Backbone as numpy.savetxt, mean C-alpha at the origin, in Angstrom:
# Nx Ny Nz CAx CAy CAz Cx Cy Cz
-13.04 -3.77 -6.77 -13.97 -4.08 -6.78 -15.16 -3.51 -7.46
-15.94 -3.65 -7.78 -17.15 -3.42 -8.58 -18.09 -2.59 -7.91
-18.45 -1.29 -8.36 -19.58 -0.41 -7.87 -20.43 0.27 -9.31
-21.43 0.27 -8.47 -22.66 0.47 -9.29 -22.66 1.90 -10.09
-23.20 1.82 -11.03 -22.70 3.33 -11.70 -23.63 4.42 -10.48
-24.80 3.80 -9.84 -25.84 4.48 -9.17 -25.05 5.19 -8.34
-23.58 4.96 -7.85 -23.30 5.64 -7.23 -21.70 7.03 -7.65
-22.21 8.54 -8.10 -21.42 8.87 -8.67 -20.46 9.04 -7.83
-19.24 9.40 -8.42 -17.72 9.76 -8.23 -17.21 8.66 -6.69
-17.30 7.54 -7.44 -16.99 6.31 -6.86 -16.18 5.84 -7.70
-14.57 5.16 -7.31 -13.63 4.80 -8.49 -14.21 3.34 -8.48
-14.11 3.04 -9.85 -14.44 1.31 -9.75 -13.33 0.69 -11.01
-13.06 -0.69 -10.63 -12.04 -1.01 -10.98 -13.26 -2.30 -11.69
-12.83 -2.72 -12.82 -13.21 -3.60 -14.11 -12.04 -4.31 -14.61
-12.17 -5.60 -14.68 -11.63 -6.43 -15.15 -11.18 -6.03 -16.91
-12.50 -5.76 -17.40 -12.22 -5.27 -19.06 -12.05 -4.03 -19.33
-11.57 -2.99 -17.95 -11.33 -1.38 -18.49 -9.73 -1.80 -18.82
-9.44 -1.78 -20.06 -8.21 -2.09 -20.17 -7.65 -2.02 -21.90
-7.22 -1.44 -22.51 -5.15 -1.33 -22.03 -5.39 0.15 -21.43
-4.62 0.95 -20.84 -4.67 1.89 -19.71 -5.15 3.17 -21.00
-4.76 3.57 -21.92 -4.74 4.52 -22.33 -6.43 4.34 -23.17
-7.01 3.17 -23.05 -8.09 2.79 -23.54 -9.58 2.96 -22.51
-8.74 2.84 -21.19 -9.90 3.06 -20.25 -11.05 4.21 -20.30
-11.84 4.02 -19.81 -12.84 4.49 -19.81 -14.16 4.75 -18.63
-15.18 5.34 -18.24 -15.87 5.18 -16.82 -15.03 5.49 -16.03
-14.07 6.13 -16.10 -13.12 6.36 -14.82 -13.84 7.63 -14.29
-13.51 8.02 -12.78 -14.16 8.58 -11.36 -13.60 9.76 -12.20
-14.76 10.72 -12.54 -13.69 12.53 -12.40 -13.27 12.94 -11.17
-13.46 12.04 -10.06 -12.72 13.04 -8.85 -11.17 12.38 -8.50
-11.20 11.31 -9.21 -9.72 10.55 -8.85 -8.83 12.12 -9.38
-8.03 12.28 -8.34 -6.90 13.16 -8.03 -5.26 12.58 -7.82
-4.86 11.45 -8.13 -4.12 11.27 -8.03 -3.46 10.58 -9.25
-1.84 10.66 -8.99 -0.93 10.23 -9.91 -0.87 9.19 -10.49
-0.97 8.70 -11.56 -1.05 7.72 -12.56 0.11 6.49 -11.81
1.13 7.09 -11.93 2.47 7.06 -11.29 3.33 7.63 -10.31
4.04 6.83 -9.54 4.32 7.66 -8.46 5.55 6.64 -7.52
6.38 7.30 -7.10 7.42 6.45 -6.33 8.46 7.18 -5.47
8.49 7.32 -3.96 8.55 7.93 -2.83 10.05 7.30 -2.40
11.58 7.90 -2.17 12.59 7.34 -2.14 12.61 7.66 -0.62
12.67 6.86 0.45 12.90 8.35 1.88 14.25 7.36 2.55
14.82 7.84 3.57 15.53 7.62 4.21 14.71 7.86 5.96
14.52 6.79 6.80 14.28 6.88 7.79 15.11 7.30 9.03
14.85 7.67 9.94 15.55 8.53 11.03 16.43 7.40 11.70
16.09 6.06 11.62 17.32 5.08 11.70 18.41 4.98 10.78
17.89 5.51 9.53 19.33 5.47 8.43 18.52 4.37 7.21
17.60 3.59 7.70 17.16 2.25 6.79 16.50 3.54 5.28
16.94 2.46 4.41 16.19 3.00 3.10 14.79 2.41 3.03
14.40 3.09 2.28 12.37 2.58 1.77 12.15 3.36 0.78
11.42 2.26 -0.58 10.56 2.79 -1.26 9.35 2.75 -1.18
8.51 3.45 -1.91 6.91 3.52 -2.06 6.52 3.82 -3.43
5.79 2.41 -3.99 5.84 2.96 -5.46 4.18 2.41 -5.95
3.97 3.07 -7.02 2.00 2.92 -7.33 2.48 2.95 -8.47
1.17 2.03 -9.50 1.82 1.95 -10.74 0.02 1.59 -11.07
-0.70 2.84 -11.63 -2.68 2.56 -12.17 -2.49 1.85 -13.17
-1.49 1.47 -13.60 -1.48 0.80 -15.43 -1.13 -0.42 -15.22
-0.57 -0.69 -14.28 -0.39 -2.36 -14.33 -1.19 -3.22 -14.94
-1.30 -4.37 -15.45 -2.42 -5.18 -15.59 -2.68 -6.41 -14.87
-2.08 -6.58 -13.62 -2.47 -7.22 -12.69 -2.97 -6.36 -11.63
-4.13 -7.13 -10.85 -4.97 -6.46 -10.10 -4.29 -6.62 -8.73
-3.41 -6.81 -8.06 -3.56 -6.61 -6.58 -2.21 -5.70 -6.18
-1.88 -5.53 -5.36 -1.08 -4.57 -4.27 0.49 -5.68 -4.24
1.13 -4.89 -4.25 2.82 -6.04 -4.17 3.69 -5.96 -3.08
3.73 -6.06 -2.03 4.49 -5.41 -1.24 6.07 -6.41 -0.75
7.72 -6.13 -1.11 8.39 -6.60 -0.88 8.98 -6.33 -0.02
9.91 -6.74 1.15 10.48 -5.90 2.54 11.87 -6.99 1.98
13.39 -5.48 2.06 14.33 -6.31 2.08 15.07 -6.07 3.25
15.81 -6.50 3.45 16.58 -6.33 4.87 17.58 -6.89 4.70
18.70 -7.16 5.91 20.06 -7.88 5.85 20.29 -8.98 5.93
18.86 -9.81 6.37 18.70 -11.31 6.75 17.77 -11.86 5.60
17.27 -11.28 4.75 16.53 -11.60 3.78 15.54 -10.63 3.02
14.17 -11.43 2.58 13.34 -10.89 1.91 11.86 -11.35 2.20
10.79 -10.24 2.43 9.11 -10.95 2.45 8.99 -10.19 1.17
7.96 -11.28 0.63 7.17 -10.41 -0.39 5.73 -11.63 -0.61
4.70 -10.53 -0.47 3.44 -11.07 -0.80 3.22 -11.16 -2.47
1.90 -12.36 -2.43 1.55 -12.56 -3.88 0.23 -12.51 -3.59
-0.21 -11.95 -4.37 -2.06 -11.22 -4.14 -2.38 -10.95 -3.27
-3.16 -10.16 -3.47 -3.70 -9.69 -1.61 -5.09 -10.03 -1.35
-5.95 -10.56 -2.00 -7.24 -11.10 -1.83 -6.95 -12.32 -1.14
-7.45 -12.40 0.27 -7.66 -13.71 1.01 -9.14 -14.25 0.33
-8.49 -15.85 -0.53 -9.32 -16.32 -0.40 -9.90 -15.84 -2.03
-10.83 -16.54 -2.26 -11.70 -16.11 -3.64 -10.91 -16.19 -5.08
-10.89 -15.68 -6.22 -9.98 -15.72 -7.31 -8.26 -16.31 -6.84
-8.12 -14.82 -6.38 -6.69 -14.80 -6.12 -6.21 -15.22 -4.26
-5.25 -15.85 -4.24 -4.50 -17.15 -2.99 -4.13 -15.90 -2.51
-3.68 -15.38 -1.37 -2.36 -14.59 -1.01 -1.85 -15.24 -0.02
-0.69 -15.17 -0.16 0.94 -15.51 0.65 2.03 -14.56 0.92
2.74 -14.94 1.24 3.47 -14.15 1.88 4.75 -15.22 2.07
5.74 -14.94 1.03 6.95 -15.32 0.63 7.93 -15.23 1.54
8.56 -16.54 2.12 10.29 -15.66 2.65 11.07 -15.89 2.06
12.15 -15.29 1.86 13.72 -15.94 1.03 14.41 -15.21 1.74
15.20 -16.60 2.86 16.09 -16.41 3.42 17.60 -17.02 3.16
17.77 -17.31 1.59 19.13 -17.77 1.41 19.61 -17.32 -0.06
20.55 -16.65 -0.30 20.78 -16.17 -1.64 20.96 -17.57 -2.82
20.26 -17.39 -3.35 20.30 -18.31 -4.87 20.17 -17.78 -6.43
20.91 -18.65 -7.26 20.91 -17.64 -8.87 19.23 -17.92 -9.28
18.68 -17.28 -10.24 17.83 -17.37 -10.71 16.49 -17.49 -10.12
15.42 -17.58 -10.47 13.89 -17.61 -9.95 14.09 -18.71 -9.00
13.42 -18.25 -8.22 12.54 -19.44 -7.23 11.78 -18.65 -6.02
10.90 -19.89 -5.71 9.76 -19.76 -5.09 9.42 -18.90 -3.79
11.01 -19.21 -3.37 10.92 -18.51 -1.80 11.58 -19.81 -0.86
12.02 -19.43 -0.02 12.74 -20.66 0.92 11.07 -21.03 1.61
10.23 -20.61 1.72 9.10 -20.52 2.81 7.77 -19.94 2.03
6.81 -20.58 2.61 5.38 -19.74 1.74 4.68 -19.70 2.76
3.84 -18.70 3.11 3.29 -18.62 4.43 1.54 -17.69 3.68
0.47 -18.99 4.05 -1.05 -18.37 3.69 -1.42 -17.64 4.31
-1.88 -16.40 3.83 -2.72 -15.67 4.69 -4.26 -16.03 4.85
-4.68 -16.47 6.18 -5.92 -16.41 6.33 -7.08 -15.97 5.48
-7.87 -16.63 5.03 -9.39 -15.94 4.58 -9.95 -15.59 5.47
-10.73 -14.27 4.57 -11.34 -12.72 5.81 -12.15 -12.29 5.04
-13.29 -12.07 5.76 -14.31 -11.38 5.41 -13.72 -9.35 5.29
-14.01 -9.11 4.16 -14.44 -7.12 4.18 -13.42 -6.63 3.31
-13.47 -5.66 3.08 -12.68 -5.07 1.92 -10.86 -5.11 2.28
-10.24 -4.97 1.09 -9.67 -4.86 1.11 -8.60 -6.41 1.89
-9.67 -7.77 1.19 -8.97 -8.83 1.88 -9.41 -8.89 3.62
-10.18 -8.00 4.00 -10.69 -8.54 5.25 -9.75 -7.32 6.40
-8.59 -6.81 5.67 -7.85 -5.69 6.05 -8.73 -5.03 6.92
-9.27 -4.38 6.17 -10.29 -2.89 6.39 -11.01 -3.16 7.67
-11.78 -4.11 7.89 -12.39 -4.23 9.49 -11.30 -4.44 10.37
-10.33 -5.21 10.22 -9.73 -5.81 11.31 -8.95 -4.11 11.29
-8.37 -3.29 10.84 -8.14 -2.22 11.12 -8.96 -0.74 12.20
-10.06 -0.98 11.51 -11.26 -0.23 12.33 -10.86 -0.82 13.57
-11.60 -2.40 13.55 -11.52 -2.76 14.79 -10.01 -2.42 15.89
-9.23 -2.93 15.37 -7.77 -2.27 16.33 -7.97 -0.82 17.11
-8.27 -0.08 15.82 -8.38 1.42 15.98 -9.51 1.46 17.27
-10.71 0.81 17.25 -11.70 1.07 18.37 -11.09 0.56 19.40
-10.57 -0.65 19.43 -9.92 -1.27 20.52 -9.16 -0.53 21.51
-8.07 0.26 20.67 -6.88 0.74 20.91 -7.72 2.59 21.78
-8.77 3.31 21.04 -9.68 3.87 21.56 -9.99 3.74 23.06
-10.69 2.61 23.21 -11.60 2.06 24.50 -10.80 1.43 25.32
-9.21 0.96 25.21 -8.97 0.40 26.18 -6.95 0.92 26.11
-6.76 1.27 25.25 -5.06 1.86 25.10 -4.47 0.85 25.38
-4.88 0.15 24.52 -3.90 -1.58 24.41 -3.25 -0.74 22.90
-2.20 -1.28 23.05 -1.51 -0.60 22.02 -1.34 -1.95 20.67
-1.50 -1.15 19.49 -1.74 -2.61 18.28 -0.59 -2.42 17.91
0.52 -1.97 17.83 1.65 -2.24 17.20 1.87 -1.08 16.77
1.25 -0.11 16.17 1.63 1.21 15.60 1.38 2.39 16.71
1.59 3.63 16.36 1.00 4.63 17.19 0.62 5.69 16.57
0.17 6.47 17.54 -0.22 7.74 16.56 0.89 9.01 16.02
1.76 8.40 16.76 3.01 9.00 16.07 3.53 8.58 14.48
3.38 6.98 14.88 3.27 6.17 13.57 2.46 6.60 12.61
1.43 7.33 12.69 0.35 7.30 12.13 0.48 8.83 10.90
0.63 9.13 12.31 0.86 11.23 11.40 2.22 11.02 10.81
3.41 10.47 10.62 4.34 10.29 10.14 4.25 9.24 9.01
3.11 8.28 8.84 2.92 8.41 7.37 2.27 8.96 6.65
1.15 9.76 7.14 0.25 10.66 6.89 1.17 12.11 6.00
2.31 12.29 6.84 2.93 13.54 6.22 4.09 12.99 5.37
4.42 11.84 5.24 5.30 11.21 3.99 4.70 11.14 2.80
3.38 11.05 2.88 2.32 10.43 1.54 2.08 12.04 0.95
1.78 12.89 1.84 1.72 14.74 1.87 2.89 15.00 1.06
3.96 14.74 1.48 5.10 15.86 1.47 5.95 14.73 0.06
5.39 13.52 -0.44 5.82 13.23 -1.43 5.23 13.55 -2.50
3.54 13.47 -2.11 2.79 14.09 -3.54 3.29 15.51 -3.58
3.43 16.32 -2.79 3.90 17.72 -3.06 5.38 18.12 -3.84
5.89 16.75 -3.61 7.69 16.53 -3.97 7.01 16.66 -5.84
6.49 15.21 -6.13 6.36 15.23 -7.24 5.65 16.37 -8.31
4.51 17.20 -7.01 4.04 18.10 -8.20 4.27 19.32 -8.26
5.71 19.65 -7.54 6.64 20.71 -7.65 7.77 20.27 -7.80
8.11 19.75 -8.50 9.71 19.40 -9.55 10.62 18.17 -8.94
9.76 17.47 -8.62 10.51 16.55 -7.24 11.84 16.76 -6.78
10.96 17.83 -5.80 12.26 18.58 -4.47 12.52 17.56 -3.48
12.98 17.55 -2.89 13.20 16.39 -2.07 12.36 17.42 -0.62
12.03 16.79 -0.03 11.09 17.38 1.31 11.66 16.68 2.67
12.03 17.10 3.59 12.21 16.68 5.16 11.09 16.83 5.98
10.39 15.65 6.58 9.57 15.70 7.28 9.63 16.22 8.62
8.68 17.24 8.86 9.00 18.65 9.34 8.29 17.91 11.02
9.41 18.41 12.76 9.07 18.01 13.28 7.46 18.13 13.77
7.19 17.41 14.87 5.94 17.91 15.43 5.63 19.32 15.67
4.71 19.96 15.59 4.64 21.18 15.65 4.74 22.36 14.58
6.29 21.76 13.53 6.25 22.32 12.36 5.33 22.58 11.55
5.03 23.84 10.72 4.45 23.31 9.52 5.04 22.67 8.17
4.29 21.98 7.84 4.83 21.38 6.44 5.02 22.54 5.03
5.03 21.75 4.12 4.93 22.59 2.97 3.83 24.12 2.85
């Protein structure tokens, strides 16, 4: 998203600000790593990884979920506008490149992050007013924040592994 210069301390994304080593006018308050990855083993034994790269030339997020019955992968992260967003379903093994066995378009929505931010806020407010579960629990939120915190602590301390502490135990 483009942000006016009049907003000091706000990160900006501009297509022409490339290549990475020549980037200028970046926010001085950005304090995240340019590249990061966390490898996790969840309590149920599922292995997962999350990677971030701020040097990539493409301007969208890419998520891929691989399971024992196939793979789901998004293509694009804006609903509408210059990039069409869809989720591709791969449910057969094949050799070589293919576009998936099914493609599900993401509906056009208004708001930041392709409309996801207003929906997240609306779900949160609905939960606080009605108690109707949105699919994620406060425990899920706590766990995801703990993983992000400990992944950053690991990177900044020699890549040592950490276990997410049980509720009530102190983190690193």
